[in-house]
Amino acid sequence: MVATGMNDWQIFETRTELDDALAGHLAAALSADLTRQPRSSIALSGGSTPKGMFQRLSAADLEWPRVDITLVDERWVDYGHPDSNAELVRNCLLQGPAASARFLGLKTTTPDITAAVPAVTEALAKLQRPFTAVVLGMGGDGHTASWFPQASNLPELLDPNNAVRVAATDPVTAPHLRMTLTLAAVLDSHRIHLHITGDDKRTVLESAVAAGYPVASILTQTVTPVTIWWAP
Ligand SMILES: O=C(O)[C@H](O)[C@@H](O)[C@H](O)[C@H](O)COP(=O)(O)O
């Protein structure tokens, strides 16, 4: 693992223990920020990994009506589509106590994703910043968020000085056009949490910097502390 002083690993024996610990950490961080500000915000990734953690976080006892939940990225599919990250958040996180949180999805009714960028950007700009936390996953190709290796606009997505906070991108190697936060937007957070499981992903992460994977931009930056949460 090539790590800067900004990255720390939290390693667990089981995925259940990881889900409990990460959900507890996020709940505590959101609550702590609510002692200092009227609202707290968090940006979450989709995929399959976070499902258990979302379910545990949904039961947390905190002032959910003062929490804004958004997504790090979204597939440009309608709500109800099985690949929608908003559906995952609705079904697994916005339940029980967390149902009273405010959710801001990235999918709009505009068919053309590029035409939707200004409205999504404007909506996100209203959220409390810095985020309390950004939770990222990682694919086997070293992508995170929707920063895919063969995306034509990957350089813009990974430019930490890019004033653009939200962008449309074609993953090329994965289904659906994507709306995604840029690196600059993800860095505007008190902490970044990289939630991965399995030996294969650990190997990918440990080689990410040498291989130049997109996730390396999270590991090598020195703006925002990163915690890597891993279980076999
Ligand atoms: O919309 C998405 O798919 C996510 O934002 C993406 O970055 C995800 O975190 C990884 O692809 C890992 O997905 P799994 O958890 O399903 O392996």
CSV table of C-alpha atoms and ligand atoms in Angstrom, one decimal:
chain,number,residue,atom,x,y,z
A,1,MET,CA,0.0,0.0,0.0
A,2,VAL,CA,1.5,3.2,-1.1
A,3,ALA,CA,0.1,5.7,1.4
A,4,THR,CA,0.6,9.2,2.3
A,5,GLY,CA,0.3,10.3,5.9
A,6,MET,CA,-3.3,11.1,5.0
A,7,ASN,CA,-4.5,7.5,4.6
A,8,ASP,CA,-5.3,5.1,7.4
A,9,TRP,CA,-6.6,1.6,7.2
A,10,GLN,CA,-9.4,0.2,9.3
A,11,ILE,CA,-9.4,-3.6,8.9
A,12,PHE,CA,-12.1,-5.9,10.1
A,13,GLU,CA,-12.5,-9.7,10.3
A,14,THR,CA,-15.9,-9.6,8.7
A,15,ARG,CA,-18.0,-7.4,6.4
A,16,THR,CA,-20.7,-7.2,9.1
A,17,GLU,CA,-18.2,-5.8,11.6
A,18,LEU,CA,-17.0,-3.3,8.9
A,19,ASP,CA,-20.6,-2.2,8.1
A,20,ASP,CA,-21.4,-1.6,11.8
A,21,ALA,CA,-18.2,0.3,12.4
A,22,LEU,CA,-18.4,2.5,9.3
A,23,ALA,CA,-22.1,3.2,9.9
A,24,GLY,CA,-21.3,4.1,13.5
A,25,HIS,CA,-18.5,6.4,12.5
A,26,LEU,CA,-20.6,8.2,9.9
A,27,ALA,CA,-23.5,8.7,12.4
A,28,ALA,CA,-21.1,10.1,15.0
A,29,ALA,CA,-19.5,12.4,12.5
A,30,LEU,CA,-22.8,13.7,11.2
A,31,SER,CA,-24.0,14.3,14.8
A,32,ALA,CA,-20.8,16.1,15.7
A,33,ASP,CA,-21.1,18.5,12.8
A,34,LEU,CA,-24.7,19.2,13.8
A,35,THR,CA,-23.5,20.6,17.1
A,36,ARG,CA,-21.6,23.2,15.1
A,37,GLN,CA,-23.9,24.0,12.1
A,38,PRO,CA,-27.6,23.9,11.2
A,39,ARG,CA,-27.2,21.1,8.7
A,40,SER,CA,-24.8,18.3,7.8
A,41,SER,CA,-24.3,16.7,4.4
A,42,ILE,CA,-22.9,13.4,3.2
A,43,ALA,CA,-22.2,12.1,-0.3
A,44,LEU,CA,-22.5,8.3,-0.8
A,45,SER,CA,-21.5,5.9,-3.5
A,46,GLY,CA,-23.7,3.2,-5.0
A,47,GLY,CA,-22.8,-0.3,-6.1
A,48,SER,CA,-23.2,-3.5,-4.1
A,49,THR,CA,-20.7,-3.0,-1.3
A,50,PRO,CA,-22.5,-0.3,0.8
A,51,LYS,CA,-25.9,-2.1,1.1
A,52,GLY,CA,-25.3,-3.5,4.6
A,53,MET,CA,-23.7,-0.3,5.9
A,54,PHE,CA,-26.6,1.8,4.6
A,55,GLN,CA,-29.1,-0.5,6.4
A,56,ARG,CA,-27.2,-0.1,9.7
A,57,LEU,CA,-26.8,3.7,9.2
A,58,SER,CA,-30.5,4.0,8.6
A,59,ALA,CA,-31.2,2.9,12.2
A,60,ALA,CA,-28.8,5.5,13.8
A,61,ASP,CA,-30.2,7.8,16.4
A,62,LEU,CA,-29.4,11.3,15.0
A,63,GLU,CA,-31.3,14.4,13.9
A,64,TRP,CA,-31.9,13.1,10.4
A,65,PRO,CA,-34.2,16.0,9.4
A,66,ARG,CA,-31.1,18.2,9.6
A,67,VAL,CA,-29.0,15.9,7.3
A,68,ASP,CA,-28.7,16.2,3.6
A,69,ILE,CA,-27.8,13.0,1.8
A,70,THR,CA,-26.6,13.0,-1.8
A,71,LEU,CA,-24.7,10.7,-4.2
A,72,VAL,CA,-21.1,10.7,-5.4
A,73,ASP,CA,-22.4,9.5,-8.8
A,74,GLU,CA,-25.5,8.2,-10.5
A,75,ARG,CA,-26.2,6.1,-13.6
A,76,TRP,CA,-28.4,8.1,-16.0
A,77,VAL,CA,-31.4,5.7,-15.6
A,78,ASP,CA,-34.9,6.5,-14.3
A,79,TYR,CA,-35.8,6.0,-10.7
A,80,GLY,CA,-37.0,2.5,-10.2
A,81,HIS,CA,-34.3,1.1,-12.6
A,82,PRO,CA,-32.4,-1.7,-10.9
A,83,ASP,CA,-29.1,0.1,-11.6
A,84,SER,CA,-30.2,3.4,-10.0
A,85,ASN,CA,-28.0,4.4,-7.0
A,86,ALA,CA,-30.9,6.6,-5.8
A,87,GLU,CA,-33.0,3.4,-5.6
A,88,LEU,CA,-30.3,1.7,-3.5
A,89,VAL,CA,-30.2,4.7,-1.1
A,90,ARG,CA,-34.0,4.8,-1.0
A,91,ASN,CA,-34.4,1.1,-0.3
A,92,CYS,CA,-31.5,0.6,2.1
A,93,LEU,CA,-30.8,3.9,3.8
A,94,LEU,CA,-33.9,6.1,3.7
A,95,GLN,CA,-35.7,3.8,6.0
A,96,GLY,CA,-36.6,3.9,9.7
A,97,PRO,CA,-35.1,7.0,11.4
A,98,ALA,CA,-33.1,8.0,8.3
A,99,ALA,CA,-36.3,8.2,6.3
A,100,SER,CA,-36.6,11.8,7.5
A,101,ALA,CA,-33.3,12.9,6.1
A,102,ARG,CA,-33.3,15.1,3.0
A,103,PHE,CA,-32.1,13.2,-0.1
A,104,LEU,CA,-30.8,15.0,-3.2
A,105,GLY,CA,-30.4,12.6,-6.1
A,106,LEU,CA,-28.3,13.4,-9.2
A,107,LYS,CA,-30.8,12.1,-11.8
A,108,THR,CA,-33.2,14.6,-13.3
A,109,THR,CA,-36.0,14.3,-15.8
A,110,THR,CA,-33.8,15.9,-18.5
A,111,PRO,CA,-33.1,13.2,-21.1
A,112,ASP,CA,-29.9,14.8,-22.1
A,113,ILE,CA,-27.4,14.3,-19.3
A,114,THR,CA,-25.1,17.1,-20.4
A,115,ALA,CA,-28.0,19.5,-20.4
A,116,ALA,CA,-28.8,18.5,-16.8
A,117,VAL,CA,-25.4,19.4,-15.4
A,118,PRO,CA,-26.2,23.0,-14.5
A,119,ALA,CA,-29.3,22.2,-12.6
A,120,VAL,CA,-27.6,19.4,-10.7
A,121,THR,CA,-24.6,21.7,-10.0
A,122,GLU,CA,-27.0,24.4,-8.7
A,123,ALA,CA,-28.8,21.9,-6.4
A,124,LEU,CA,-25.6,20.5,-4.9
A,125,ALA,CA,-24.2,24.0,-4.3
A,126,LYS,CA,-27.0,24.5,-1.7
A,127,LEU,CA,-25.7,21.7,0.5
A,128,GLN,CA,-23.6,22.3,3.5
A,129,ARG,CA,-19.9,22.3,2.6
A,130,PRO,CA,-17.5,20.8,3.4
A,131,PHE,CA,-19.3,17.5,3.4
A,132,THR,CA,-19.1,15.7,6.7
A,133,ALA,CA,-18.0,12.7,4.8
A,134,VAL,CA,-17.7,11.3,1.3
A,135,VAL,CA,-18.0,7.5,1.0
A,136,LEU,CA,-16.4,6.0,-2.1
A,137,GLY,CA,-16.3,2.5,-3.4
A,138,MET,CA,-13.9,1.1,-6.0
A,139,GLY,CA,-14.2,-1.2,-9.0
A,140,GLY,CA,-11.8,-3.9,-10.0
A,141,ASP,CA,-10.4,-1.6,-12.7
A,142,GLY,CA,-9.4,1.0,-10.0
A,143,HIS,CA,-12.3,3.4,-10.8
A,144,THR,CA,-14.0,5.2,-8.0
A,145,ALA,CA,-17.0,7.5,-8.2
A,146,SER,CA,-17.6,7.4,-11.9
A,147,TRP,CA,-14.1,8.2,-12.8
A,148,PHE,CA,-13.5,5.3,-15.3
A,149,PRO,CA,-10.1,4.7,-16.9
A,150,GLN,CA,-11.3,5.0,-20.5
A,151,ALA,CA,-13.6,8.0,-20.0
A,152,SER,CA,-12.7,10.7,-22.5
A,153,ASN,CA,-13.1,13.5,-19.8
A,154,LEU,CA,-11.2,11.7,-17.1
A,155,PRO,CA,-8.4,14.4,-16.9
A,156,GLU,CA,-11.1,17.0,-16.2
A,157,LEU,CA,-12.8,14.8,-13.6
A,158,LEU,CA,-9.5,14.3,-11.7
A,159,ASP,CA,-8.2,17.8,-11.9
A,160,PRO,CA,-8.2,19.0,-8.2
A,161,ASN,CA,-8.2,22.6,-9.3
A,162,ASN,CA,-11.2,22.1,-11.6
A,163,ALA,CA,-13.9,24.6,-10.7
A,164,VAL,CA,-16.5,22.2,-12.1
A,165,ARG,CA,-18.0,20.1,-9.3
A,166,VAL,CA,-20.4,17.9,-11.3
A,167,ALA,CA,-19.9,16.4,-14.7
A,168,ALA,CA,-21.4,14.0,-17.1
A,169,THR,CA,-19.2,11.1,-18.3
A,170,ASP,CA,-19.3,8.1,-20.5
A,171,PRO,CA,-17.6,5.2,-18.6
A,172,VAL,CA,-17.1,3.3,-21.9
A,173,THR,CA,-16.3,0.1,-19.9
A,174,ALA,CA,-19.5,0.1,-17.8
A,175,PRO,CA,-23.2,0.6,-18.6
A,176,HIS,CA,-25.0,3.9,-18.6
A,177,LEU,CA,-23.9,7.4,-18.9
A,178,ARG,CA,-23.0,8.8,-15.4
A,179,MET,CA,-23.4,12.0,-13.5
A,180,THR,CA,-20.5,12.3,-11.1
A,181,LEU,CA,-18.9,14.6,-8.6
A,182,THR,CA,-15.4,15.6,-9.7
A,183,LEU,CA,-12.3,15.1,-7.5
A,184,ALA,CA,-12.5,18.8,-6.6
A,185,ALA,CA,-16.0,18.2,-5.2
A,186,VAL,CA,-15.0,15.1,-3.4
A,187,LEU,CA,-12.1,16.8,-1.7
A,188,ASP,CA,-14.5,19.4,-0.3
A,189,SER,CA,-15.2,17.1,2.6
A,190,HIS,CA,-13.9,16.7,6.2
A,191,ARG,CA,-13.0,13.1,5.4
A,192,ILE,CA,-13.1,10.6,2.6
A,193,HIS,CA,-13.9,7.0,3.4
A,194,LEU,CA,-13.0,4.3,0.9
A,195,HIS,CA,-15.2,1.2,1.5
A,196,ILE,CA,-13.9,-1.9,-0.2
A,197,THR,CA,-14.1,-5.6,0.5
A,198,GLY,CA,-12.3,-8.7,-0.7
A,199,ASP,CA,-8.7,-9.6,-1.4
A,200,ASP,CA,-8.9,-8.7,-5.1
A,201,LYS,CA,-9.9,-5.1,-4.4
A,202,ARG,CA,-7.2,-4.8,-1.7
A,203,THR,CA,-4.6,-5.9,-4.3
A,204,VAL,CA,-6.0,-3.4,-6.8
A,205,LEU,CA,-5.9,-0.6,-4.2
A,206,GLU,CA,-2.3,-1.5,-3.2
A,207,SER,CA,-1.2,-1.3,-6.8
A,208,ALA,CA,-3.4,1.7,-7.7
A,209,VAL,CA,-0.7,4.4,-7.4
A,210,ALA,CA,1.9,2.4,-9.4
A,211,ALA,CA,-0.7,1.5,-12.0
A,212,GLY,CA,-2.1,5.0,-12.3
A,213,TYR,CA,-5.7,4.0,-11.6
A,214,PRO,CA,-8.2,6.7,-11.1
A,215,VAL,CA,-8.6,5.9,-7.4
A,216,ALA,CA,-4.9,6.9,-7.0
A,217,SER,CA,-6.0,10.5,-7.1
A,218,ILE,CA,-7.7,9.9,-3.7
A,219,LEU,CA,-4.7,8.1,-2.2
A,220,THR,CA,-2.0,10.6,-3.2
A,221,GLN,CA,-3.8,13.9,-2.5
A,222,THR,CA,-3.0,15.7,0.7
A,223,VAL,CA,-6.0,18.0,1.0
A,224,THR,CA,-8.5,15.6,2.7
A,225,PRO,CA,-7.8,12.8,5.1
A,226,VAL,CA,-8.7,9.3,3.8
A,227,THR,CA,-9.7,6.3,5.8
A,228,ILE,CA,-9.8,2.9,4.0
A,229,TRP,CA,-12.3,0.5,5.4
A,230,TRP,CA,-11.6,-3.1,4.4
A,231,ALA,CA,-12.7,-6.6,5.2
A,232,PRO,CA,-12.0,-9.9,3.4
B,1,LIG,O1,-22.1,4.0,-9.1
B,1,LIG,C1,-21.3,3.2,-8.8
B,1,LIG,O2,-21.2,2.1,-9.3
B,1,LIG,C2,-20.3,3.6,-7.8
B,1,LIG,O3,-20.2,4.8,-7.4
B,1,LIG,C3,-19.0,2.9,-8.1
B,1,LIG,O4,-17.9,3.8,-8.0
B,1,LIG,C4,-18.9,1.8,-7.1
B,1,LIG,O5,-18.6,2.3,-5.9
B,1,LIG,C5,-17.8,0.8,-7.6
B,1,LIG,O6,-18.1,0.4,-8.9
B,1,LIG,C6,-17.8,-0.4,-6.7
B,1,LIG,O7,-19.1,-1.1,-6.9
B,1,LIG,P1,-19.4,-2.5,-6.1
B,1,LIG,O8,-19.5,-2.0,-4.6
B,1,LIG,O9,-20.6,-3.0,-6.7
B,1,LIG,O10,-18.2,-3.4,-6.3
